[in-house]
Amino acid sequence: MCMTVPLSFVNRKTNIFVGTAGSGKSEIALNVSLELGEFFNVNLIDADVINFYYNLRSIKHIIENKNINFISTHFEDKSIDLPVLSGRVFEALSSSNGVNIIDVGGDELGSRVVGQFKELLDKKGYSVFYVANIYRPFNSNEEEILQNMQEIEKILGINITAIINNSHLLSETNPEDVIRSLKIIQNVADKKDIPYILTVVEENLFEEELLEEIKKYSLVYAIKRYIIR
């Protein structure tokens, strides 16, 4: 069991978090960045160009106070154009100094922002984590999740390497909600032939019965939710 991010699953170069809108990938990317920032230089790349409300840009002050290099692909300054932003991402992906964490928007445009760097990613190495929340629209069963994964892989041009279970109902979540998700996510992992590495749980839900059940499937990852909904 693990309450913090296990370094064994972290790619020391680039870690890409994908999923549909509302899956919680931004929250997980942030928590991983904050933890890794205690040991490594971290570049946190916000490639969510569509979500204007629940995104990393909304808590930019928290990120920068932790000495994490925050790179946004959002056009906050009209004087900044895409080539400049792409250059900053390219520089981070090319550098041998630091770990890259990329939060990819849950749409085609967000995936294309990262997909343009496929050749560089292939050369340098990467991991792609699909974040699943079965309580979000179009993610409620194995077939929907598998279809979403296939579509994201097609746009990115690279394969998803592992799955993370972040199934929750915000403050309404109870242990039974998490337990219900475990077998669904395991079946998806089996069909994709990829590892089911983490189940995300907030600390207020920690109870022995739930943690023991999760252990049958994956490690437990305790997170703090910074992006308030």
mmCIF file of C-alpha atoms in Angstrom:
data_model
loop_
_atom_site.group_PDB
_atom_site.id
_atom_site.type_symbol
_atom_site.label_atom_id
_atom_site.label_comp_id
_atom_site.label_asym_id
_atom_site.label_seq_id
_atom_site.Cartn_x
_atom_site.Cartn_y
_atom_site.Cartn_z
ATOM 1 C CA MET A 1 0.000 0.000 0.000
ATOM 2 C CA CYS A 2 1.176 3.510 -0.726
ATOM 3 C CA MET A 3 -0.188 6.844 0.428
ATOM 4 C CA THR A 4 2.235 8.973 -1.571
ATOM 5 C CA VAL A 5 3.124 8.711 -5.231
ATOM 6 C CA PRO A 6 5.351 5.658 -5.816
ATOM 7 C CA LEU A 7 8.509 6.716 -7.645
ATOM 8 C CA SER A 8 8.601 3.306 -9.307
ATOM 9 C CA PHE A 9 5.746 4.289 -11.635
ATOM 10 C CA VAL A 10 7.072 7.765 -12.426
ATOM 11 C CA ASN A 11 8.913 8.176 -15.699
ATOM 12 C CA ARG A 12 11.997 10.235 -14.904
ATOM 13 C CA LYS A 13 11.495 12.226 -18.117
ATOM 14 C CA THR A 14 7.844 12.834 -19.071
ATOM 15 C CA ASN A 15 4.539 11.810 -17.488
ATOM 16 C CA ILE A 16 1.342 12.584 -19.394
ATOM 17 C CA PHE A 17 -2.067 12.542 -17.697
ATOM 18 C CA VAL A 18 -5.053 12.109 -20.005
ATOM 19 C CA GLY A 19 -8.760 11.496 -19.585
ATOM 20 C CA THR A 20 -12.136 12.972 -20.353
ATOM 21 C CA ALA A 21 -13.353 16.283 -18.930
ATOM 22 C CA GLY A 22 -13.912 16.123 -15.187
ATOM 23 C CA SER A 23 -11.910 12.940 -14.657
ATOM 24 C CA GLY A 24 -9.610 14.683 -12.168
ATOM 25 C CA LYS A 25 -6.414 14.445 -14.193
ATOM 26 C CA SER A 26 -5.441 18.043 -13.360
ATOM 27 C CA GLU A 27 -5.751 17.368 -9.647
ATOM 28 C CA ILE A 28 -3.626 14.242 -9.880
ATOM 29 C CA ALA A 29 -1.033 15.912 -12.102
ATOM 30 C CA LEU A 30 -0.774 18.694 -9.519
ATOM 31 C CA ASN A 31 -0.436 16.350 -6.535
ATOM 32 C CA VAL A 32 2.241 14.324 -8.307
ATOM 33 C CA SER A 33 4.097 17.519 -9.241
ATOM 34 C CA LEU A 34 4.033 18.826 -5.679
ATOM 35 C CA GLU A 35 5.422 15.563 -4.342
ATOM 36 C CA LEU A 36 8.113 15.188 -6.992
ATOM 37 C CA GLY A 37 9.057 18.817 -6.512
ATOM 38 C CA GLU A 38 10.499 17.841 -3.137
ATOM 39 C CA PHE A 39 13.159 15.755 -4.898
ATOM 40 C CA PHE A 40 13.435 16.891 -8.531
ATOM 41 C CA ASN A 41 13.132 19.921 -10.772
ATOM 42 C CA VAL A 42 9.583 19.702 -12.116
ATOM 43 C CA ASN A 43 8.015 21.257 -15.216
ATOM 44 C CA LEU A 44 4.222 21.227 -14.897
ATOM 45 C CA ILE A 45 2.760 21.744 -18.367
ATOM 46 C CA ASP A 46 -0.888 22.785 -18.603
ATOM 47 C CA ALA A 47 -2.151 21.552 -21.965
ATOM 48 C CA ASP A 48 -5.812 21.986 -21.083
ATOM 49 C CA VAL A 49 -6.748 24.687 -23.564
ATOM 50 C CA ILE A 50 -10.533 24.365 -23.247
ATOM 51 C CA ASN A 51 -11.514 24.216 -19.569
ATOM 52 C CA PHE A 52 -11.638 27.828 -18.397
ATOM 53 C CA TYR A 53 -12.817 27.143 -14.841
ATOM 54 C CA TYR A 54 -11.448 23.948 -13.275
ATOM 55 C CA ASN A 55 -7.837 23.982 -14.363
ATOM 56 C CA LEU A 56 -4.291 24.453 -13.132
ATOM 57 C CA ARG A 57 -4.235 28.106 -14.176
ATOM 58 C CA SER A 58 -6.810 28.870 -11.492
ATOM 59 C CA ILE A 59 -4.283 27.892 -8.783
ATOM 60 C CA LYS A 60 -1.143 29.165 -10.488
ATOM 61 C CA HIS A 61 -0.075 30.961 -7.281
ATOM 62 C CA ILE A 62 0.046 27.685 -5.355
ATOM 63 C CA ILE A 63 2.140 26.015 -8.040
ATOM 64 C CA GLU A 64 4.670 28.819 -8.361
ATOM 65 C CA ASN A 65 5.020 29.134 -4.569
ATOM 66 C CA LYS A 66 6.268 25.538 -4.591
ATOM 67 C CA ASN A 67 9.109 26.387 -7.014
ATOM 68 C CA ILE A 68 7.577 24.347 -9.820
ATOM 69 C CA ASN A 69 8.138 25.615 -13.354
ATOM 70 C CA PHE A 70 4.594 26.159 -14.632
ATOM 71 C CA ILE A 71 4.097 26.225 -18.407
ATOM 72 C CA SER A 72 0.637 27.052 -19.712
ATOM 73 C CA THR A 73 -0.556 26.629 -23.281
ATOM 74 C CA HIS A 74 -3.458 28.973 -22.608
ATOM 75 C CA PHE A 75 -3.398 32.393 -24.273
ATOM 76 C CA GLU A 76 -3.604 34.551 -21.155
ATOM 77 C CA ASP A 77 -1.519 37.191 -22.903
ATOM 78 C CA LYS A 78 -2.700 38.018 -26.421
ATOM 79 C CA SER A 79 0.864 38.906 -27.342
ATOM 80 C CA ILE A 80 1.883 35.262 -26.870
ATOM 81 C CA ASP A 81 1.362 33.089 -29.904
ATOM 82 C CA LEU A 82 1.373 29.331 -30.369
ATOM 83 C CA PRO A 83 4.972 29.024 -31.698
ATOM 84 C CA VAL A 84 6.326 30.662 -28.521
ATOM 85 C CA LEU A 85 4.273 28.423 -26.277
ATOM 86 C CA SER A 86 5.218 25.361 -28.292
ATOM 87 C CA GLY A 87 8.835 26.438 -27.942
ATOM 88 C CA ARG A 88 8.573 26.481 -24.151
ATOM 89 C CA VAL A 89 7.080 22.988 -24.145
ATOM 90 C CA PHE A 90 9.714 21.781 -26.595
ATOM 91 C CA GLU A 91 12.459 23.182 -24.393
ATOM 92 C CA ALA A 92 11.109 21.374 -21.328
ATOM 93 C CA LEU A 93 10.691 18.083 -23.183
ATOM 94 C CA SER A 94 14.169 18.342 -24.697
ATOM 95 C CA SER A 95 15.998 19.224 -21.497
ATOM 96 C CA SER A 96 17.706 16.538 -19.448
ATOM 97 C CA ASN A 97 17.147 18.614 -16.327
ATOM 98 C CA GLY A 98 13.907 17.825 -14.557
ATOM 99 C CA VAL A 99 10.744 15.737 -14.710
ATOM 100 C CA ASN A 100 7.878 16.801 -16.965
ATOM 101 C CA ILE A 101 4.263 16.451 -15.851
ATOM 102 C CA ILE A 102 1.727 17.196 -18.597
ATOM 103 C CA ASP A 103 -1.976 17.746 -17.938
ATOM 104 C CA VAL A 104 -3.740 17.131 -21.253
ATOM 105 C CA GLY A 105 -7.161 18.671 -21.852
ATOM 106 C CA GLY A 106 -10.088 16.298 -22.163
ATOM 107 C CA ASP A 107 -10.729 17.152 -25.786
ATOM 108 C CA GLU A 108 -9.185 16.757 -29.232
ATOM 109 C CA LEU A 109 -7.415 20.131 -29.186
ATOM 110 C CA GLY A 110 -5.712 19.409 -25.873
ATOM 111 C CA SER A 111 -4.451 16.068 -27.162
ATOM 112 C CA ARG A 112 -3.130 17.647 -30.356
ATOM 113 C CA VAL A 113 -1.078 20.157 -28.339
ATOM 114 C CA VAL A 114 0.908 17.207 -26.976
ATOM 115 C CA GLY A 115 0.658 14.994 -30.059
ATOM 116 C CA GLN A 116 2.773 17.419 -32.084
ATOM 117 C CA PHE A 117 5.754 16.381 -29.918
ATOM 118 C CA LYS A 118 5.384 12.653 -30.617
ATOM 119 C CA GLU A 119 8.809 12.256 -32.227
ATOM 120 C CA LEU A 120 10.532 13.932 -29.300
ATOM 121 C CA LEU A 121 8.544 11.919 -26.755
ATOM 122 C CA ASP A 122 9.465 8.681 -28.528
ATOM 123 C CA LYS A 123 13.107 9.655 -28.383
ATOM 124 C CA LYS A 124 13.225 10.844 -24.769
ATOM 125 C CA GLY A 125 10.779 8.421 -23.157
ATOM 126 C CA TYR A 126 7.393 8.909 -21.525
ATOM 127 C CA SER A 127 4.498 7.365 -19.621
ATOM 128 C CA VAL A 128 0.840 8.065 -20.390
ATOM 129 C CA PHE A 129 -1.682 7.629 -17.574
ATOM 130 C CA TYR A 130 -5.395 7.461 -18.294
ATOM 131 C CA VAL A 131 -7.378 8.873 -15.360
ATOM 132 C CA ALA A 132 -10.819 7.285 -15.070
ATOM 133 C CA ASN A 133 -13.810 8.377 -13.031
ATOM 134 C CA ILE A 134 -16.781 6.098 -13.615
ATOM 135 C CA TYR A 135 -19.098 8.730 -12.160
ATOM 136 C CA ARG A 136 -18.458 11.172 -14.989
ATOM 137 C CA PRO A 137 -20.467 11.171 -18.248
ATOM 138 C CA PHE A 138 -19.311 8.699 -20.908
ATOM 139 C CA ASN A 139 -17.054 6.833 -18.452
ATOM 140 C CA SER A 140 -19.572 4.744 -16.567
ATOM 141 C CA ASN A 141 -18.671 1.335 -18.004
ATOM 142 C CA GLU A 142 -15.823 -0.590 -19.588
ATOM 143 C CA GLU A 143 -16.936 -0.005 -23.161
ATOM 144 C CA GLU A 144 -17.129 3.769 -22.790
ATOM 145 C CA ILE A 145 -13.741 3.988 -21.078
ATOM 146 C CA LEU A 146 -12.088 1.790 -23.701
ATOM 147 C CA GLN A 147 -13.577 3.891 -26.507
ATOM 148 C CA ASN A 148 -12.294 7.093 -24.899
ATOM 149 C CA MET A 149 -8.831 5.595 -24.512
ATOM 150 C CA GLN A 150 -8.778 4.529 -28.146
ATOM 151 C CA GLU A 151 -9.782 7.997 -29.343
ATOM 152 C CA ILE A 152 -7.132 9.703 -27.205
ATOM 153 C CA GLU A 153 -4.433 7.308 -28.420
ATOM 154 C CA LYS A 154 -5.398 7.993 -32.024
ATOM 155 C CA ILE A 155 -5.056 11.755 -31.591
ATOM 156 C CA LEU A 156 -1.875 11.613 -29.506
ATOM 157 C CA GLY A 157 -0.261 9.052 -31.772
ATOM 158 C CA ILE A 158 1.134 7.277 -28.699
ATOM 159 C CA ASN A 159 -0.209 4.546 -26.454
ATOM 160 C CA ILE A 160 -1.605 4.803 -22.953
ATOM 161 C CA THR A 161 0.745 2.906 -20.643
ATOM 162 C CA ALA A 162 -1.266 2.631 -17.398
ATOM 163 C CA ILE A 163 -4.617 3.466 -15.825
ATOM 164 C CA ILE A 164 -5.414 5.385 -12.614
ATOM 165 C CA ASN A 165 -8.771 5.037 -10.878
ATOM 166 C CA ASN A 166 -10.060 8.386 -9.626
ATOM 167 C CA SER A 167 -13.724 7.450 -9.278
ATOM 168 C CA HIS A 168 -15.491 9.760 -6.842
ATOM 169 C CA LEU A 169 -18.506 11.995 -6.312
ATOM 170 C CA LEU A 170 -16.639 14.884 -4.677
ATOM 171 C CA SER A 171 -17.898 15.471 -1.126
ATOM 172 C CA GLU A 172 -20.683 12.925 -1.632
ATOM 173 C CA THR A 173 -18.255 10.027 -2.105
ATOM 174 C CA ASN A 174 -18.531 7.069 0.232
ATOM 175 C CA PRO A 175 -16.391 3.901 0.417
ATOM 176 C CA GLU A 176 -18.978 1.859 -1.495
ATOM 177 C CA ASP A 177 -18.624 4.220 -4.476
ATOM 178 C CA VAL A 178 -14.898 3.517 -4.648
ATOM 179 C CA ILE A 179 -15.340 -0.234 -4.178
ATOM 180 C CA ARG A 180 -17.891 -0.344 -7.014
ATOM 181 C CA SER A 181 -15.306 1.122 -9.395
ATOM 182 C CA LEU A 182 -12.460 -1.310 -8.701
ATOM 183 C CA LYS A 183 -13.555 -4.265 -10.822
ATOM 184 C CA ILE A 184 -14.591 -2.025 -13.721
ATOM 185 C CA ILE A 185 -11.159 -0.386 -13.874
ATOM 186 C CA GLN A 186 -9.387 -3.740 -13.495
ATOM 187 C CA ASN A 187 -11.371 -5.176 -16.414
ATOM 188 C CA VAL A 188 -10.410 -2.168 -18.568
ATOM 189 C CA ALA A 189 -6.749 -2.635 -17.646
ATOM 190 C CA ASP A 190 -6.934 -6.334 -18.499
ATOM 191 C CA LYS A 191 -8.535 -5.678 -21.884
ATOM 192 C CA LYS A 192 -5.924 -3.006 -22.704
ATOM 193 C CA ASP A 193 -3.124 -5.157 -21.289
ATOM 194 C CA ILE A 194 -1.815 -2.274 -19.202
ATOM 195 C CA PRO A 195 -1.255 -2.023 -15.443
ATOM 196 C CA TYR A 196 -3.879 -0.641 -13.067
ATOM 197 C CA ILE A 197 -1.439 1.253 -10.859
ATOM 198 C CA LEU A 198 -3.275 3.582 -8.478
ATOM 199 C CA THR A 199 -6.642 4.145 -6.846
ATOM 200 C CA VAL A 200 -7.031 7.729 -5.674
ATOM 201 C CA VAL A 201 -8.747 8.271 -2.324
ATOM 202 C CA GLU A 202 -9.083 11.315 -0.103
ATOM 203 C CA GLU A 203 -7.850 10.779 3.430
ATOM 204 C CA ASN A 204 -11.274 11.389 4.979
ATOM 205 C CA LEU A 205 -12.410 8.114 3.371
ATOM 206 C CA PHE A 206 -9.626 6.024 4.854
ATOM 207 C CA GLU A 207 -10.998 3.018 6.663
ATOM 208 C CA GLU A 208 -9.485 -0.419 6.946
ATOM 209 C CA GLU A 209 -12.165 -2.267 4.982
ATOM 210 C CA LEU A 210 -11.870 0.072 1.991
ATOM 211 C CA LEU A 211 -8.069 0.109 1.978
ATOM 212 C CA GLU A 212 -7.905 -3.683 2.183
ATOM 213 C CA GLU A 213 -10.306 -3.980 -0.753
ATOM 214 C CA ILE A 214 -8.293 -1.558 -2.879
ATOM 215 C CA LYS A 215 -5.096 -3.481 -2.120
ATOM 216 C CA LYS A 216 -6.523 -6.415 -4.102
ATOM 217 C CA TYR A 217 -6.313 -4.273 -7.243
ATOM 218 C CA SER A 218 -3.769 -1.463 -6.929
ATOM 219 C CA LEU A 219 -1.840 0.847 -4.669
ATOM 220 C CA VAL A 220 -3.688 3.579 -2.781
ATOM 221 C CA TYR A 221 -2.805 7.181 -3.558
ATOM 222 C CA ALA A 222 -3.952 9.817 -1.066
ATOM 223 C CA ILE A 223 -4.421 13.272 -2.566
ATOM 224 C CA LYS A 224 -5.452 16.729 -1.488
ATOM 225 C CA ARG A 225 -7.942 18.491 -3.726
ATOM 226 C CA TYR A 226 -6.756 22.012 -4.565
ATOM 227 C CA ILE A 227 -9.062 22.809 -7.489
ATOM 228 C CA ILE A 228 -12.344 23.635 -5.783
ATOM 229 C CA ARG A 229 -15.555 22.829 -7.646
#
